[in-house]
Amino acid sequence: MTGRATVEYCSRPFDSRGRTYKEVGAIAQWTLSKKGDDVFQGWEYKKRFARMKAGTLPAEEFYAWSRKFREMRAACDAGKISRNEFMT
């Protein structure tokens, strides 16, 4: 392994799809960080993220939706809208 000694994952191929250990590790770390957040465990976010990764949803469309999602989540956390309003 070359590069910094603090790098957790190398850039060798991980699987037959061409993903590297670095890519798979980043996804795994993101998933771990969102494990306790019940909002991100919601079906809609995961479904749209998977569609973007698969290439069936344009990244720009996902990120625009994600921005609105985060704004609504912040409003829910601040008590401006109810949890039911946020989840619908």
PDB file of C-alpha atoms in Angstrom:
ATOM      1  CA  MET A   1       0.000   0.000   0.000  1.00  0.00           C
ATOM      2  CA  THR A   2       1.370   3.383  -0.948  1.00  0.00           C
ATOM      3  CA  GLY A   3       0.404   6.827   0.219  1.00  0.00           C
ATOM      4  CA  ARG A   4      -0.483   8.035   3.678  1.00  0.00           C
ATOM      5  CA  ALA A   5      -0.177   5.659   6.590  1.00  0.00           C
ATOM      6  CA  THR A   6      -3.537   6.817   7.977  1.00  0.00           C
ATOM      7  CA  VAL A   7      -5.519   5.647   4.948  1.00  0.00           C
ATOM      8  CA  GLU A   8      -7.958   2.943   5.994  1.00  0.00           C
ATOM      9  CA  TYR A   9      -8.667   1.438   2.584  1.00  0.00           C
ATOM     10  CA  CYS A  10      -6.513   0.815  -0.461  1.00  0.00           C
ATOM     11  CA  SER A  11      -7.444   1.313  -4.102  1.00  0.00           C
ATOM     12  CA  ARG A  12      -7.195  -2.363  -5.093  1.00  0.00           C
ATOM     13  CA  PRO A  13     -10.261  -3.863  -6.813  1.00  0.00           C
ATOM     14  CA  PHE A  14     -12.793  -5.279  -4.362  1.00  0.00           C
ATOM     15  CA  ASP A  15     -15.158  -7.165  -6.653  1.00  0.00           C
ATOM     16  CA  SER A  16     -15.941  -8.028 -10.262  1.00  0.00           C
ATOM     17  CA  ARG A  17     -17.925  -4.784 -10.685  1.00  0.00           C
ATOM     18  CA  GLY A  18     -14.696  -2.790 -10.432  1.00  0.00           C
ATOM     19  CA  ARG A  19     -15.391  -1.196  -7.059  1.00  0.00           C
ATOM     20  CA  THR A  20     -12.313  -0.585  -4.917  1.00  0.00           C
ATOM     21  CA  TYR A  21     -11.868  -1.229  -1.220  1.00  0.00           C
ATOM     22  CA  LYS A  22     -11.837   2.558  -0.773  1.00  0.00           C
ATOM     23  CA  GLU A  23     -15.300   2.918  -2.377  1.00  0.00           C
ATOM     24  CA  VAL A  24     -16.819  -0.009  -0.510  1.00  0.00           C
ATOM     25  CA  GLY A  25     -15.283   1.157   2.763  1.00  0.00           C
ATOM     26  CA  ALA A  26     -16.664   4.675   2.306  1.00  0.00           C
ATOM     27  CA  ILE A  27     -20.171   3.308   1.751  1.00  0.00           C
ATOM     28  CA  ALA A  28     -19.829   1.035   4.778  1.00  0.00           C
ATOM     29  CA  GLN A  29     -18.691   3.931   6.996  1.00  0.00           C
ATOM     30  CA  TRP A  30     -21.548   6.143   5.786  1.00  0.00           C
ATOM     31  CA  THR A  31     -24.035   3.360   6.509  1.00  0.00           C
ATOM     32  CA  LEU A  32     -22.607   2.905  10.004  1.00  0.00           C
ATOM     33  CA  SER A  33     -22.832   6.634  10.730  1.00  0.00           C
ATOM     34  CA  LYS A  34     -26.516   6.691   9.714  1.00  0.00           C
ATOM     35  CA  LYS A  35     -27.456   3.537  11.634  1.00  0.00           C
ATOM     36  CA  GLY A  36     -28.861   5.384  14.644  1.00  0.00           C
ATOM     37  CA  ASP A  37     -30.664   8.013  12.563  1.00  0.00           C
ATOM     38  CA  ASP A  38     -34.172   6.649  12.008  1.00  0.00           C
ATOM     39  CA  VAL A  39     -34.896   9.301   9.382  1.00  0.00           C
ATOM     40  CA  PHE A  40     -32.133   8.056   7.109  1.00  0.00           C
ATOM     41  CA  GLN A  41     -33.334   4.521   7.653  1.00  0.00           C
ATOM     42  CA  GLY A  42     -36.524   5.622   5.933  1.00  0.00           C
ATOM     43  CA  TRP A  43     -37.471   3.837   2.757  1.00  0.00           C
ATOM     44  CA  GLU A  44     -37.653   6.867   0.461  1.00  0.00           C
ATOM     45  CA  TYR A  45     -34.104   8.137   1.013  1.00  0.00           C
ATOM     46  CA  LYS A  46     -32.562   4.710   0.609  1.00  0.00           C
ATOM     47  CA  LYS A  47     -34.627   4.010  -2.508  1.00  0.00           C
ATOM     48  CA  ARG A  48     -33.624   7.265  -4.217  1.00  0.00           C
ATOM     49  CA  PHE A  49     -29.969   6.903  -3.245  1.00  0.00           C
ATOM     50  CA  ALA A  50     -29.892   3.387  -4.699  1.00  0.00           C
ATOM     51  CA  ARG A  51     -31.523   4.613  -7.914  1.00  0.00           C
ATOM     52  CA  MET A  52     -28.909   7.348  -8.242  1.00  0.00           C
ATOM     53  CA  LYS A  53     -26.063   4.881  -7.677  1.00  0.00           C
ATOM     54  CA  ALA A  54     -27.577   2.521 -10.259  1.00  0.00           C
ATOM     55  CA  GLY A  55     -27.796   5.356 -12.783  1.00  0.00           C
ATOM     56  CA  THR A  56     -31.587   5.402 -13.183  1.00  0.00           C
ATOM     57  CA  LEU A  57     -31.988   8.712 -11.347  1.00  0.00           C
ATOM     58  CA  PRO A  58     -29.875  11.706 -12.416  1.00  0.00           C
ATOM     59  CA  ALA A  59     -27.515  12.858  -9.665  1.00  0.00           C
ATOM     60  CA  GLU A  60     -28.736  16.459  -9.975  1.00  0.00           C
ATOM     61  CA  GLU A  61     -32.310  15.350  -9.326  1.00  0.00           C
ATOM     62  CA  PHE A  62     -31.282  13.277  -6.308  1.00  0.00           C
ATOM     63  CA  TYR A  63     -29.232  16.098  -4.794  1.00  0.00           C
ATOM     64  CA  ALA A  64     -32.056  18.606  -5.303  1.00  0.00           C
ATOM     65  CA  TRP A  65     -34.477  16.215  -3.575  1.00  0.00           C
ATOM     66  CA  SER A  66     -31.889  15.525  -0.854  1.00  0.00           C
ATOM     67  CA  ARG A  67     -31.480  19.256  -0.164  1.00  0.00           C
ATOM     68  CA  LYS A  68     -35.239  19.638   0.314  1.00  0.00           C
ATOM     69  CA  PHE A  69     -35.273  16.479   2.464  1.00  0.00           C
ATOM     70  CA  ARG A  70     -32.588  17.904   4.762  1.00  0.00           C
ATOM     71  CA  GLU A  71     -34.426  21.238   5.052  1.00  0.00           C
ATOM     72  CA  MET A  72     -37.633  19.468   6.047  1.00  0.00           C
ATOM     73  CA  ARG A  73     -35.725  17.284   8.509  1.00  0.00           C
ATOM     74  CA  ALA A  74     -34.214  20.390  10.111  1.00  0.00           C
ATOM     75  CA  ALA A  75     -37.696  21.917  10.385  1.00  0.00           C
ATOM     76  CA  CYS A  76     -38.944  18.713  12.004  1.00  0.00           C
ATOM     77  CA  ASP A  77     -36.019  18.669  14.459  1.00  0.00           C
ATOM     78  CA  ALA A  78     -36.725  22.327  15.319  1.00  0.00           C
ATOM     79  CA  GLY A  79     -40.400  21.541  15.958  1.00  0.00           C
ATOM     80  CA  LYS A  80     -41.726  23.657  13.097  1.00  0.00           C
ATOM     81  CA  ILE A  81     -43.459  20.688  11.457  1.00  0.00           C
ATOM     82  CA  SER A  82     -44.701  17.440  12.952  1.00  0.00           C
ATOM     83  CA  ARG A  83     -43.020  14.092  12.411  1.00  0.00           C
ATOM     84  CA  ASN A  84     -46.045  12.876  10.452  1.00  0.00           C
ATOM     85  CA  GLU A  85     -45.826  15.862   8.096  1.00  0.00           C
ATOM     86  CA  PHE A  86     -42.141  15.188   7.574  1.00  0.00           C
ATOM     87  CA  MET A  87     -42.569  11.494   6.859  1.00  0.00           C
ATOM     88  CA  THR A  88     -45.314  12.031   4.246  1.00  0.00           C
TER      89      THR A  88
END
